[in-house]
Amino acid sequence: MLLFLLLLMPLSLTAYCYNKSIRDVFPCILLGFFISLIFCGFKSFFMYSHVVIYYSIVRTFLSIFGFQILLPVVILYGVFFLVSHDSLLYKSGAFVPLVMSFYAIFLPYMVISGTESVYSGFQILIKPLLYTAMILQVGGALKSMFYALQNQSKRLMRFNAFLILVYLIFPAVIETIYLLSCNDFIVLIMSAAYVFCVFSYLIIQKLLSRKRK
C-alpha cells in the first residue's frame, strides 16, 4: 500500500541521474539524504507530528506551502546555492538530486507520521506524483533561468522565475482543496492537469535539446 509513496522518489531520482556523472550528483544526493534524516529526527523528537487542519483556506495553504514546500526547497537549495562555489551550470543541475533526495525521506515521513489510522489515496498516490513533478519542473525552469541570467535576458529570467513560483504553489493549492472541500473530482482533475503539463513540458524540452545536438 505504501510502496508507491516509498519508491516513487528514489526511482525517479535514479532515472534522472542515469546519464549523469556520479561525481556531480552523488554529493548532492548524499547531502539531501543526510539533511532530511537530521530534520525528520529533530521533528520526531521536538515537534508535533500530526497534521493540523485549519478551517481557513489561507492558513491551511500557508501551513502546507511554508513547511512542506518553502522550507525544504527554498532554504535547502538557497543555502546550498549561497555556500557552493561551483558554476551556475553545476548549481542548476544540483537542484533535482539535492531536493529530491531530501523529499525521498521527508515526504514518506510526513505522510506516515501524520496519519493516525487509514492512508488516503491522495497521500500515498497523488501527493508523491505532485511533488515529483514539482521538483523536476522547477529544476528545468532553474536551468532556463540561469541560462537567461548568463545571457542577460531579463524577460526570459522573469518568465522562468514566475513559472517556478507557480510550480511551487500549485501542490499546496491542490492539497488545500483536498483537505477543506473533500471534492475528489476537482482534486483529481487539477492533479492530472498539473502532472500532465509538467511532464509534457519536460518531454518537449528533452526533444528540443536532442535536436540542438
PDB file of C-alpha atoms in Angstrom, residues 17-211:
ATOM      1  CA  CYS A  17      20.699  10.611 -12.671  1.00  0.00           C
ATOM      2  CA  TYR A  18      21.084   7.654 -15.056  1.00  0.00           C
ATOM      3  CA  ASN A  19      23.124   9.510 -17.716  1.00  0.00           C
ATOM      4  CA  LYS A  20      24.820  11.923 -15.327  1.00  0.00           C
ATOM      5  CA  SER A  21      28.275  11.793 -13.810  1.00  0.00           C
ATOM      6  CA  ILE A  22      28.345  10.162 -10.362  1.00  0.00           C
ATOM      7  CA  ARG A  23      30.907  12.738  -9.291  1.00  0.00           C
ATOM      8  CA  ASP A  24      28.408  15.538  -9.999  1.00  0.00           C
ATOM      9  CA  VAL A  25      25.240  14.084  -8.463  1.00  0.00           C
ATOM     10  CA  PHE A  26      26.423  11.847  -5.617  1.00  0.00           C
ATOM     11  CA  PRO A  27      27.495  14.668  -3.214  1.00  0.00           C
ATOM     12  CA  CYS A  28      24.105  16.376  -3.721  1.00  0.00           C
ATOM     13  CA  ILE A  29      22.176  13.138  -3.148  1.00  0.00           C
ATOM     14  CA  LEU A  30      24.186  12.343  -0.021  1.00  0.00           C
ATOM     15  CA  LEU A  31      23.702  15.886   1.323  1.00  0.00           C
ATOM     16  CA  GLY A  32      19.949  15.802   0.675  1.00  0.00           C
ATOM     17  CA  PHE A  33      19.506  12.433   2.426  1.00  0.00           C
ATOM     18  CA  PHE A  34      21.667  13.494   5.368  1.00  0.00           C
ATOM     19  CA  ILE A  35      19.850  16.805   5.946  1.00  0.00           C
ATOM     20  CA  SER A  36      16.465  15.065   5.605  1.00  0.00           C
ATOM     21  CA  LEU A  37      17.416  12.466   8.225  1.00  0.00           C
ATOM     22  CA  ILE A  38      18.513  15.196  10.650  1.00  0.00           C
ATOM     23  CA  PHE A  39      15.386  17.266  10.016  1.00  0.00           C
ATOM     24  CA  CYS A  40      12.968  14.330  10.379  1.00  0.00           C
ATOM     25  CA  GLY A  41      14.775  13.142  13.510  1.00  0.00           C
ATOM     26  CA  PHE A  42      14.574  16.607  15.049  1.00  0.00           C
ATOM     27  CA  LYS A  43      10.882  16.899  14.161  1.00  0.00           C
ATOM     28  CA  SER A  44      10.015  13.492  15.619  1.00  0.00           C
ATOM     29  CA  PHE A  45      11.588  14.388  18.963  1.00  0.00           C
ATOM     30  CA  PHE A  46      10.694  18.063  19.364  1.00  0.00           C
ATOM     31  CA  MET A  47       7.702  18.875  17.131  1.00  0.00           C
ATOM     32  CA  TYR A  48       4.069  17.762  16.822  1.00  0.00           C
ATOM     33  CA  SER A  49       3.782  15.174  14.037  1.00  0.00           C
ATOM     34  CA  HIS A  50       0.065  15.081  13.224  1.00  0.00           C
ATOM     35  CA  VAL A  51      -1.341  17.398  10.587  1.00  0.00           C
ATOM     36  CA  VAL A  52      -3.343  20.319  11.971  1.00  0.00           C
ATOM     37  CA  ILE A  53      -6.162  21.302   9.620  1.00  0.00           C
ATOM     38  CA  TYR A  54      -7.290  24.905   9.945  1.00  0.00           C
ATOM     39  CA  TYR A  55     -10.800  25.776   8.823  1.00  0.00           C
ATOM     40  CA  SER A  56      -9.351  28.614   6.812  1.00  0.00           C
ATOM     41  CA  ILE A  57      -8.141  28.394   3.220  1.00  0.00           C
ATOM     42  CA  VAL A  58      -5.331  30.904   3.768  1.00  0.00           C
ATOM     43  CA  ARG A  59      -3.997  29.354   6.998  1.00  0.00           C
ATOM     44  CA  THR A  60      -4.153  25.814   5.601  1.00  0.00           C
ATOM     45  CA  PHE A  61      -2.409  26.855   2.390  1.00  0.00           C
ATOM     46  CA  LEU A  62       0.310  28.793   4.231  1.00  0.00           C
ATOM     47  CA  SER A  63       0.873  25.880   6.611  1.00  0.00           C
ATOM     48  CA  ILE A  64       1.357  23.387   3.755  1.00  0.00           C
ATOM     49  CA  PHE A  65       3.298  25.734   1.495  1.00  0.00           C
ATOM     50  CA  GLY A  66       5.524  27.098   4.246  1.00  0.00           C
ATOM     51  CA  PHE A  67       6.516  23.888   5.986  1.00  0.00           C
ATOM     52  CA  GLN A  68       6.307  21.254   3.245  1.00  0.00           C
ATOM     53  CA  ILE A  69       7.496  23.262   0.210  1.00  0.00           C
ATOM     54  CA  LEU A  70       9.052  26.647   1.005  1.00  0.00           C
ATOM     55  CA  LEU A  71      11.203  25.414   3.887  1.00  0.00           C
ATOM     56  CA  PRO A  72      12.712  22.353   2.167  1.00  0.00           C
ATOM     57  CA  VAL A  73      13.016  23.798  -1.354  1.00  0.00           C
ATOM     58  CA  VAL A  74      13.937  27.433  -0.834  1.00  0.00           C
ATOM     59  CA  ILE A  75      16.001  27.144   2.340  1.00  0.00           C
ATOM     60  CA  LEU A  76      17.741  23.859   1.482  1.00  0.00           C
ATOM     61  CA  TYR A  77      18.614  24.852  -2.076  1.00  0.00           C
ATOM     62  CA  GLY A  78      19.066  28.521  -1.192  1.00  0.00           C
ATOM     63  CA  VAL A  79      21.718  27.740   1.422  1.00  0.00           C
ATOM     64  CA  PHE A  80      23.409  25.308  -0.979  1.00  0.00           C
ATOM     65  CA  PHE A  81      23.389  27.958  -3.714  1.00  0.00           C
ATOM     66  CA  LEU A  82      24.990  30.574  -1.437  1.00  0.00           C
ATOM     67  CA  VAL A  83      27.558  28.239   0.145  1.00  0.00           C
ATOM     68  CA  SER A  84      28.623  26.392  -3.014  1.00  0.00           C
ATOM     69  CA  HIS A  85      31.426  27.965  -5.044  1.00  0.00           C
ATOM     70  CA  ASP A  86      30.649  25.945  -8.165  1.00  0.00           C
ATOM     71  CA  SER A  87      29.466  27.323 -11.504  1.00  0.00           C
ATOM     72  CA  LEU A  88      25.871  28.310 -12.226  1.00  0.00           C
ATOM     73  CA  LEU A  89      25.625  25.305 -14.542  1.00  0.00           C
ATOM     74  CA  TYR A  90      26.532  22.924 -11.718  1.00  0.00           C
ATOM     75  CA  LYS A  91      24.232  24.685  -9.243  1.00  0.00           C
ATOM     76  CA  SER A  92      21.266  24.466 -11.606  1.00  0.00           C
ATOM     77  CA  GLY A  93      21.926  20.761 -12.211  1.00  0.00           C
ATOM     78  CA  ALA A  94      22.228  20.123  -8.472  1.00  0.00           C
ATOM     79  CA  PHE A  95      18.654  21.162  -7.699  1.00  0.00           C
ATOM     80  CA  VAL A  96      16.865  17.920  -8.609  1.00  0.00           C
ATOM     81  CA  PRO A  97      19.266  15.423  -6.937  1.00  0.00           C
ATOM     82  CA  LEU A  98      19.575  17.605  -3.820  1.00  0.00           C
ATOM     83  CA  VAL A  99      15.882  18.359  -3.297  1.00  0.00           C
ATOM     84  CA  MET A 100      14.503  15.019  -4.491  1.00  0.00           C
ATOM     85  CA  SER A 101      16.838  13.064  -2.201  1.00  0.00           C
ATOM     86  CA  PHE A 102      15.576  15.229   0.667  1.00  0.00           C
ATOM     87  CA  TYR A 103      11.928  14.546  -0.205  1.00  0.00           C
ATOM     88  CA  ALA A 104      12.601  10.808  -0.654  1.00  0.00           C
ATOM     89  CA  ILE A 105      12.759  10.632   3.146  1.00  0.00           C
ATOM     90  CA  PHE A 106      10.845  13.751   4.174  1.00  0.00           C
ATOM     91  CA  LEU A 107       7.623  13.091   2.235  1.00  0.00           C
ATOM     92  CA  PRO A 108       7.042   9.477   3.407  1.00  0.00           C
ATOM     93  CA  TYR A 109       7.897  10.569   6.947  1.00  0.00           C
ATOM     94  CA  MET A 110       5.341  13.401   6.808  1.00  0.00           C
ATOM     95  CA  VAL A 111       2.605  11.093   5.476  1.00  0.00           C
ATOM     96  CA  ILE A 112       3.282   8.173   7.826  1.00  0.00           C
ATOM     97  CA  SER A 113       3.836  10.214  10.992  1.00  0.00           C
ATOM     98  CA  GLY A 114       0.892  12.489  10.274  1.00  0.00           C
ATOM     99  CA  THR A 115      -1.667   9.703   9.688  1.00  0.00           C
ATOM    100  CA  GLU A 116      -3.491   8.204  12.636  1.00  0.00           C
ATOM    101  CA  SER A 117      -5.407   5.344  11.019  1.00  0.00           C
ATOM    102  CA  VAL A 118      -6.117   4.922   7.276  1.00  0.00           C
ATOM    103  CA  TYR A 119      -3.971   6.351   4.482  1.00  0.00           C
ATOM    104  CA  SER A 120      -5.896   8.182   1.797  1.00  0.00           C
ATOM    105  CA  GLY A 121      -5.335   7.789  -1.932  1.00  0.00           C
ATOM    106  CA  PHE A 122      -4.245  11.410  -2.083  1.00  0.00           C
ATOM    107  CA  GLN A 123      -1.479  10.883   0.479  1.00  0.00           C
ATOM    108  CA  ILE A 124       0.056   7.749  -0.983  1.00  0.00           C
ATOM    109  CA  LEU A 125      -0.602   8.252  -4.712  1.00  0.00           C
ATOM    110  CA  ILE A 126      -1.382  11.814  -5.754  1.00  0.00           C
ATOM    111  CA  LYS A 127       0.860  13.750  -3.368  1.00  0.00           C
ATOM    112  CA  PRO A 128       4.084  11.901  -4.322  1.00  0.00           C
ATOM    113  CA  LEU A 129       3.273  12.489  -8.007  1.00  0.00           C
ATOM    114  CA  LEU A 130       2.658  16.201  -7.443  1.00  0.00           C
ATOM    115  CA  TYR A 131       5.907  16.695  -5.550  1.00  0.00           C
ATOM    116  CA  THR A 132       7.962  14.662  -8.023  1.00  0.00           C
ATOM    117  CA  ALA A 133       6.555  16.710 -10.909  1.00  0.00           C
ATOM    118  CA  MET A 134       7.168  19.932  -8.975  1.00  0.00           C
ATOM    119  CA  ILE A 135      10.837  19.123  -8.324  1.00  0.00           C
ATOM    120  CA  LEU A 136      11.535  18.080 -11.913  1.00  0.00           C
ATOM    121  CA  GLN A 137       9.847  21.137 -13.385  1.00  0.00           C
ATOM    122  CA  VAL A 138      11.413  23.633 -11.011  1.00  0.00           C
ATOM    123  CA  GLY A 139      14.787  22.063 -11.815  1.00  0.00           C
ATOM    124  CA  GLY A 140      14.151  22.563 -15.533  1.00  0.00           C
ATOM    125  CA  ALA A 141      12.975  26.149 -15.050  1.00  0.00           C
ATOM    126  CA  LEU A 142      16.035  26.933 -12.897  1.00  0.00           C
ATOM    127  CA  LYS A 143      18.360  25.827 -15.689  1.00  0.00           C
ATOM    128  CA  SER A 144      16.493  28.052 -18.121  1.00  0.00           C
ATOM    129  CA  MET A 145      16.607  30.974 -15.655  1.00  0.00           C
ATOM    130  CA  PHE A 146      20.357  30.643 -15.085  1.00  0.00           C
ATOM    131  CA  TYR A 147      20.869  30.419 -18.851  1.00  0.00           C
ATOM    132  CA  ALA A 148      18.890  33.660 -19.220  1.00  0.00           C
ATOM    133  CA  LEU A 149      20.994  35.230 -16.456  1.00  0.00           C
ATOM    134  CA  GLN A 150      24.227  34.376 -18.242  1.00  0.00           C
ATOM    135  CA  ASN A 151      22.844  35.791 -21.493  1.00  0.00           C
ATOM    136  CA  GLN A 152      21.403  38.857 -19.724  1.00  0.00           C
ATOM    137  CA  SER A 153      17.881  38.127 -20.936  1.00  0.00           C
ATOM    138  CA  LYS A 154      15.755  39.808 -18.274  1.00  0.00           C
ATOM    139  CA  ARG A 155      12.444  38.882 -19.899  1.00  0.00           C
ATOM    140  CA  LEU A 156      13.261  35.151 -20.006  1.00  0.00           C
ATOM    141  CA  MET A 157      14.623  35.333 -16.484  1.00  0.00           C
ATOM    142  CA  ARG A 158      11.442  36.941 -15.120  1.00  0.00           C
ATOM    143  CA  PHE A 159       9.281  34.454 -17.032  1.00  0.00           C
ATOM    144  CA  ASN A 160      11.086  31.450 -15.551  1.00  0.00           C
ATOM    145  CA  ALA A 161      11.023  32.970 -12.066  1.00  0.00           C
ATOM    146  CA  PHE A 162       7.240  33.307 -12.439  1.00  0.00           C
ATOM    147  CA  LEU A 163       6.951  29.689 -13.627  1.00  0.00           C
ATOM    148  CA  ILE A 164       8.970  28.464 -10.640  1.00  0.00           C
ATOM    149  CA  LEU A 165       6.642  30.301  -8.271  1.00  0.00           C
ATOM    150  CA  VAL A 166       3.566  28.779  -9.956  1.00  0.00           C
ATOM    151  CA  TYR A 167       5.034  25.271  -9.875  1.00  0.00           C
ATOM    152  CA  LEU A 168       5.840  25.612  -6.172  1.00  0.00           C
ATOM    153  CA  ILE A 169       2.431  26.982  -5.215  1.00  0.00           C
ATOM    154  CA  PHE A 170       0.149  24.545  -7.055  1.00  0.00           C
ATOM    155  CA  PRO A 171       0.770  21.370  -4.991  1.00  0.00           C
ATOM    156  CA  ALA A 172      -0.134  23.311  -1.836  1.00  0.00           C
ATOM    157  CA  VAL A 173      -3.243  24.723  -3.538  1.00  0.00           C
ATOM    158  CA  ILE A 174      -4.387  21.233  -4.580  1.00  0.00           C
ATOM    159  CA  GLU A 175      -3.795  19.795  -1.106  1.00  0.00           C
ATOM    160  CA  THR A 176      -5.676  22.699   0.476  1.00  0.00           C
ATOM    161  CA  ILE A 177      -8.664  21.974  -1.751  1.00  0.00           C
ATOM    162  CA  TYR A 178      -8.433  18.291  -0.840  1.00  0.00           C
ATOM    163  CA  LEU A 179      -8.358  18.958   2.913  1.00  0.00           C
ATOM    164  CA  LEU A 180     -11.096  21.585   3.045  1.00  0.00           C
ATOM    165  CA  SER A 181     -13.518  20.744   0.244  1.00  0.00           C
ATOM    166  CA  CYS A 182     -13.246  16.941   0.128  1.00  0.00           C
ATOM    167  CA  ASN A 183     -14.140  17.207  -3.573  1.00  0.00           C
ATOM    168  CA  ASP A 184     -12.156  14.311  -5.036  1.00  0.00           C
ATOM    169  CA  PHE A 185     -13.177  15.088  -8.615  1.00  0.00           C
ATOM    170  CA  ILE A 186     -11.708  18.605  -8.561  1.00  0.00           C
ATOM    171  CA  VAL A 187      -8.549  17.338  -6.871  1.00  0.00           C
ATOM    172  CA  LEU A 188      -8.105  14.579  -9.465  1.00  0.00           C
ATOM    173  CA  ILE A 189      -8.663  16.928 -12.424  1.00  0.00           C
ATOM    174  CA  MET A 190      -6.251  19.581 -11.073  1.00  0.00           C
ATOM    175  CA  SER A 191      -3.634  16.975 -10.162  1.00  0.00           C
ATOM    176  CA  ALA A 192      -3.842  15.260 -13.546  1.00  0.00           C
ATOM    177  CA  ALA A 193      -3.597  18.614 -15.352  1.00  0.00           C
ATOM    178  CA  TYR A 194      -0.594  19.684 -13.267  1.00  0.00           C
ATOM    179  CA  VAL A 195       1.313  16.422 -13.741  1.00  0.00           C
ATOM    180  CA  PHE A 196       0.410  16.233 -17.453  1.00  0.00           C
ATOM    181  CA  CYS A 197       1.553  19.810 -18.143  1.00  0.00           C
ATOM    182  CA  VAL A 198       4.806  19.306 -16.256  1.00  0.00           C
ATOM    183  CA  PHE A 199       5.796  16.035 -17.920  1.00  0.00           C
ATOM    184  CA  SER A 200       4.664  17.226 -21.367  1.00  0.00           C
ATOM    185  CA  TYR A 201       6.892  20.284 -20.984  1.00  0.00           C
ATOM    186  CA  LEU A 202       9.839  18.152 -19.852  1.00  0.00           C
ATOM    187  CA  ILE A 203       9.433  15.767 -22.794  1.00  0.00           C
ATOM    188  CA  ILE A 204       9.279  18.682 -25.266  1.00  0.00           C
ATOM    189  CA  GLN A 205      12.397  20.235 -23.699  1.00  0.00           C
ATOM    190  CA  LYS A 206      14.212  16.890 -23.977  1.00  0.00           C
ATOM    191  CA  LEU A 207      13.300  16.518 -27.633  1.00  0.00           C
ATOM    192  CA  LEU A 208      14.369  20.091 -28.406  1.00  0.00           C
ATOM    193  CA  SER A 209      17.712  19.616 -26.642  1.00  0.00           C
ATOM    194  CA  ARG A 210      18.367  16.475 -28.724  1.00  0.00           C
ATOM    195  CA  LYS A 211      17.618  18.369 -31.950  1.00  0.00           C
TER     196      LYS A 211
END
